Amino acid sequence: MLDENSENREALVILGWSYIKQEKYGEALETADRVLGIKEDSRALETAGISCFYLRDNKKALEYFNRYIKADPEGRYIDDVYSLMGDVYMRLREYNNADIAYSAAVHYYAASPRWWYKLGYAREKAGSVKAALKAYEKALALNPSYTDALKGKARIEN
């Protein structure tokens, strides 16, 4: 299909996703950029952001994720994008920005104990102990055996 039409966006998007699944992030980024050279596409922006995230290019990951948010603010993967942005900010030790990103992730998908845990951890690292405890408790309400949330809550309560 790609040999017949090298600008087949649908095929390129699927190829990019395939590279992500295979952990071939350089190839996934190249493929996403091919799509973006044809037309702005939120799926390709997400693929590019994920690729840059795993390639540890934090600045480019944030650029692609921000473009995704602008292109598709209610997109299917918006909570994942915000969570990955939070992860980038945690790497950069920008805990308040991580809090904002994780808060957006739980806004879009409040049923994820993992997003609540990450929000709690970002708040804990920022020194917002009461807010961190609330997030850990929300994670535990969703999954009472969530080990990381249990440990986080214990750190704060001790």
mmCIF file of C-alpha atoms in Angstrom:
data_model
loop_
_atom_site.group_PDB
_atom_site.id
_atom_site.type_symbol
_atom_site.label_atom_id
_atom_site.label_comp_id
_atom_site.label_asym_id
_atom_site.label_seq_id
_atom_site.Cartn_x
_atom_site.Cartn_y
_atom_site.Cartn_z
ATOM 1 C CA MET A 1 0.000 0.000 0.000
ATOM 2 C CA LEU A 2 2.796 2.430 0.834
ATOM 3 C CA ASP A 3 4.692 1.474 -2.316
ATOM 4 C CA GLU A 4 1.666 2.479 -4.394
ATOM 5 C CA ASN A 5 1.046 5.745 -2.549
ATOM 6 C CA SER A 6 3.793 6.984 -0.251
ATOM 7 C CA GLU A 7 1.436 9.684 1.015
ATOM 8 C CA ASN A 8 -1.240 7.326 2.326
ATOM 9 C CA ARG A 9 -1.765 8.929 5.744
ATOM 10 C CA GLU A 10 -3.866 6.099 7.125
ATOM 11 C CA ALA A 11 -1.238 3.497 6.285
ATOM 12 C CA LEU A 12 1.538 5.704 7.660
ATOM 13 C CA VAL A 13 -0.344 6.301 10.928
ATOM 14 C CA ILE A 14 -0.796 2.546 11.369
ATOM 15 C CA LEU A 15 2.853 1.965 10.522
ATOM 16 C CA GLY A 16 3.850 4.526 13.167
ATOM 17 C CA TRP A 17 1.703 2.783 15.772
ATOM 18 C CA SER A 18 3.302 -0.511 14.785
ATOM 19 C CA TYR A 19 6.766 0.942 15.346
ATOM 20 C CA ILE A 20 5.678 2.193 18.785
ATOM 21 C CA LYS A 21 4.475 -1.311 19.712
ATOM 22 C CA GLN A 22 7.845 -2.699 18.581
ATOM 23 C CA GLU A 23 9.663 -0.002 20.586
ATOM 24 C CA LYS A 24 11.264 1.319 17.386
ATOM 25 C CA TYR A 25 10.887 4.937 18.409
ATOM 26 C CA GLY A 26 13.222 6.457 15.815
ATOM 27 C CA GLU A 27 11.286 4.788 13.002
ATOM 28 C CA ALA A 28 7.980 5.784 14.609
ATOM 29 C CA LEU A 29 9.103 9.412 14.776
ATOM 30 C CA GLU A 30 10.230 9.398 11.140
ATOM 31 C CA THR A 31 6.906 7.918 10.082
ATOM 32 C CA ALA A 32 4.913 10.412 12.159
ATOM 33 C CA ASP A 33 6.896 13.265 10.658
ATOM 34 C CA ARG A 34 6.076 11.924 7.170
ATOM 35 C CA VAL A 35 2.391 12.125 8.036
ATOM 36 C CA LEU A 36 2.816 15.612 9.454
ATOM 37 C CA GLY A 37 4.544 16.660 6.249
ATOM 38 C CA ILE A 38 1.348 15.759 4.416
ATOM 39 C CA LYS A 39 -1.183 17.165 6.888
ATOM 40 C CA GLU A 40 -1.493 17.960 10.594
ATOM 41 C CA ASP A 41 -2.860 14.784 12.166
ATOM 42 C CA SER A 42 -3.461 14.316 15.889
ATOM 43 C CA ARG A 43 -2.626 10.609 15.700
ATOM 44 C CA ALA A 44 0.760 11.377 14.175
ATOM 45 C CA LEU A 45 1.349 14.101 16.768
ATOM 46 C CA GLU A 46 0.698 11.611 19.551
ATOM 47 C CA THR A 47 3.013 9.057 17.914
ATOM 48 C CA ALA A 48 5.739 11.683 17.530
ATOM 49 C CA GLY A 49 5.326 12.794 21.138
ATOM 50 C CA ILE A 50 5.495 9.246 22.459
ATOM 51 C CA SER A 51 8.544 8.563 20.309
ATOM 52 C CA CYS A 52 10.343 11.645 21.608
ATOM 53 C CA PHE A 53 9.319 10.736 25.160
ATOM 54 C CA TYR A 54 11.005 7.344 24.899
ATOM 55 C CA LEU A 55 13.956 8.818 23.032
ATOM 56 C CA ARG A 56 14.247 11.170 26.053
ATOM 57 C CA ASP A 57 13.951 14.288 23.920
ATOM 58 C CA ASN A 58 11.840 16.084 26.500
ATOM 59 C CA LYS A 59 11.594 19.403 24.684
ATOM 60 C CA LYS A 60 10.366 17.846 21.430
ATOM 61 C CA ALA A 61 7.995 15.532 23.298
ATOM 62 C CA LEU A 62 6.362 18.522 24.971
ATOM 63 C CA GLU A 63 6.164 20.354 21.641
ATOM 64 C CA TYR A 64 4.392 17.433 19.966
ATOM 65 C CA PHE A 65 2.073 16.872 22.935
ATOM 66 C CA ASN A 66 1.103 20.549 22.983
ATOM 67 C CA ARG A 67 0.386 20.395 19.265
ATOM 68 C CA TYR A 68 -1.777 17.303 19.877
ATOM 69 C CA ILE A 69 -3.768 19.168 22.529
ATOM 70 C CA LYS A 70 -4.342 22.096 20.171
ATOM 71 C CA ALA A 71 -5.282 19.802 17.283
ATOM 72 C CA ASP A 72 -7.625 17.522 19.248
ATOM 73 C CA PRO A 73 -8.434 18.932 22.719
ATOM 74 C CA GLU A 74 -11.016 16.235 23.401
ATOM 75 C CA GLY A 75 -9.079 13.503 21.610
ATOM 76 C CA ARG A 76 -9.329 9.833 22.388
ATOM 77 C CA TYR A 77 -5.856 9.768 23.963
ATOM 78 C CA ILE A 78 -5.934 13.151 25.684
ATOM 79 C CA ASP A 79 -5.533 11.675 29.177
ATOM 80 C CA ASP A 80 -2.517 9.644 28.044
ATOM 81 C CA VAL A 81 -0.964 12.713 26.446
ATOM 82 C CA TYR A 82 -1.401 14.770 29.604
ATOM 83 C CA SER A 83 0.005 11.948 31.733
ATOM 84 C CA LEU A 84 3.073 11.641 29.521
ATOM 85 C CA MET A 85 3.509 15.409 29.716
ATOM 86 C CA GLY A 86 3.421 15.043 33.481
ATOM 87 C CA ASP A 87 6.089 12.357 33.246
ATOM 88 C CA VAL A 88 8.284 14.702 31.200
ATOM 89 C CA TYR A 89 7.849 17.464 33.757
ATOM 90 C CA MET A 90 8.730 15.017 36.540
ATOM 91 C CA ARG A 91 11.955 14.169 34.683
ATOM 92 C CA LEU A 92 12.678 17.883 34.509
ATOM 93 C CA ARG A 93 11.815 18.283 38.203
ATOM 94 C CA GLU A 94 9.134 20.813 37.261
ATOM 95 C CA TYR A 95 6.675 19.514 39.833
ATOM 96 C CA ASN A 96 4.085 22.278 39.539
ATOM 97 C CA ASN A 97 3.878 21.750 35.767
ATOM 98 C CA ALA A 98 3.622 18.008 36.395
ATOM 99 C CA ASP A 99 0.744 18.704 38.800
ATOM 100 C CA ILE A 100 -1.056 20.681 36.094
ATOM 101 C CA ALA A 101 -0.534 17.941 33.498
ATOM 102 C CA TYR A 102 -1.623 15.109 35.806
ATOM 103 C CA SER A 103 -4.610 17.175 36.957
ATOM 104 C CA ALA A 104 -5.669 17.402 33.321
ATOM 105 C CA ALA A 105 -5.167 13.646 32.909
ATOM 106 C CA VAL A 106 -7.502 12.874 35.826
ATOM 107 C CA HIS A 107 -9.964 15.463 34.571
ATOM 108 C CA TYR A 108 -10.281 13.509 31.334
ATOM 109 C CA TYR A 109 -10.121 10.065 32.910
ATOM 110 C CA ALA A 110 -10.879 10.118 36.608
ATOM 111 C CA ALA A 111 -11.128 6.324 36.839
ATOM 112 C CA SER A 112 -7.375 5.796 36.552
ATOM 113 C CA PRO A 113 -5.722 5.093 39.895
ATOM 114 C CA ARG A 114 -2.377 5.433 38.156
ATOM 115 C CA TRP A 115 -3.066 9.023 37.075
ATOM 116 C CA TRP A 116 -4.216 9.852 40.632
ATOM 117 C CA TYR A 117 -1.060 8.293 42.066
ATOM 118 C CA LYS A 118 1.137 10.288 39.697
ATOM 119 C CA LEU A 119 -0.732 13.454 40.637
ATOM 120 C CA GLY A 120 -0.161 12.665 44.313
ATOM 121 C CA TYR A 121 3.531 12.052 43.766
ATOM 122 C CA ALA A 122 3.994 15.306 41.829
ATOM 123 C CA ARG A 123 2.244 17.179 44.624
ATOM 124 C CA GLU A 124 4.324 15.416 47.250
ATOM 125 C CA LYS A 125 7.532 16.371 45.437
ATOM 126 C CA ALA A 126 6.267 19.977 45.173
ATOM 127 C CA GLY A 127 5.665 20.042 48.934
ATOM 128 C CA SER A 128 1.857 20.154 48.717
ATOM 129 C CA VAL A 129 1.338 17.464 51.319
ATOM 130 C CA LYS A 130 -2.427 17.814 51.895
ATOM 131 C CA ALA A 131 -3.142 17.852 48.165
ATOM 132 C CA ALA A 132 -0.852 14.848 47.663
ATOM 133 C CA LEU A 133 -2.675 12.910 50.370
ATOM 134 C CA LYS A 134 -6.036 13.602 48.698
ATOM 135 C CA ALA A 135 -4.721 12.314 45.367
ATOM 136 C CA TYR A 136 -3.248 9.184 46.974
ATOM 137 C CA GLU A 137 -6.552 8.556 48.739
ATOM 138 C CA LYS A 138 -8.417 8.897 45.446
ATOM 139 C CA ALA A 139 -6.046 6.357 43.865
ATOM 140 C CA LEU A 140 -6.671 4.000 46.769
ATOM 141 C CA ALA A 141 -10.440 4.472 46.551
ATOM 142 C CA LEU A 142 -10.188 3.225 42.975
ATOM 143 C CA ASN A 143 -7.688 0.461 43.778
ATOM 144 C CA PRO A 144 -7.240 -0.263 47.506
ATOM 145 C CA SER A 145 -4.178 -2.451 46.905
ATOM 146 C CA TYR A 146 -2.270 0.063 44.744
ATOM 147 C CA THR A 147 1.181 -0.401 46.296
ATOM 148 C CA ASP A 148 2.733 2.893 45.189
ATOM 149 C CA ALA A 149 -0.256 4.877 46.458
ATOM 150 C CA LEU A 150 -0.119 2.994 49.770
ATOM 151 C CA LYS A 151 3.572 3.857 50.082
ATOM 152 C CA GLY A 152 2.945 7.488 49.172
ATOM 153 C CA LYS A 153 0.188 7.811 51.734
ATOM 154 C CA ALA A 154 2.401 6.181 54.359
ATOM 155 C CA ARG A 155 5.262 8.614 53.602
ATOM 156 C CA ILE A 156 2.982 11.559 54.150
ATOM 157 C CA GLU A 157 1.310 10.229 57.270
ATOM 158 C CA ASN A 158 4.620 9.442 58.978
#
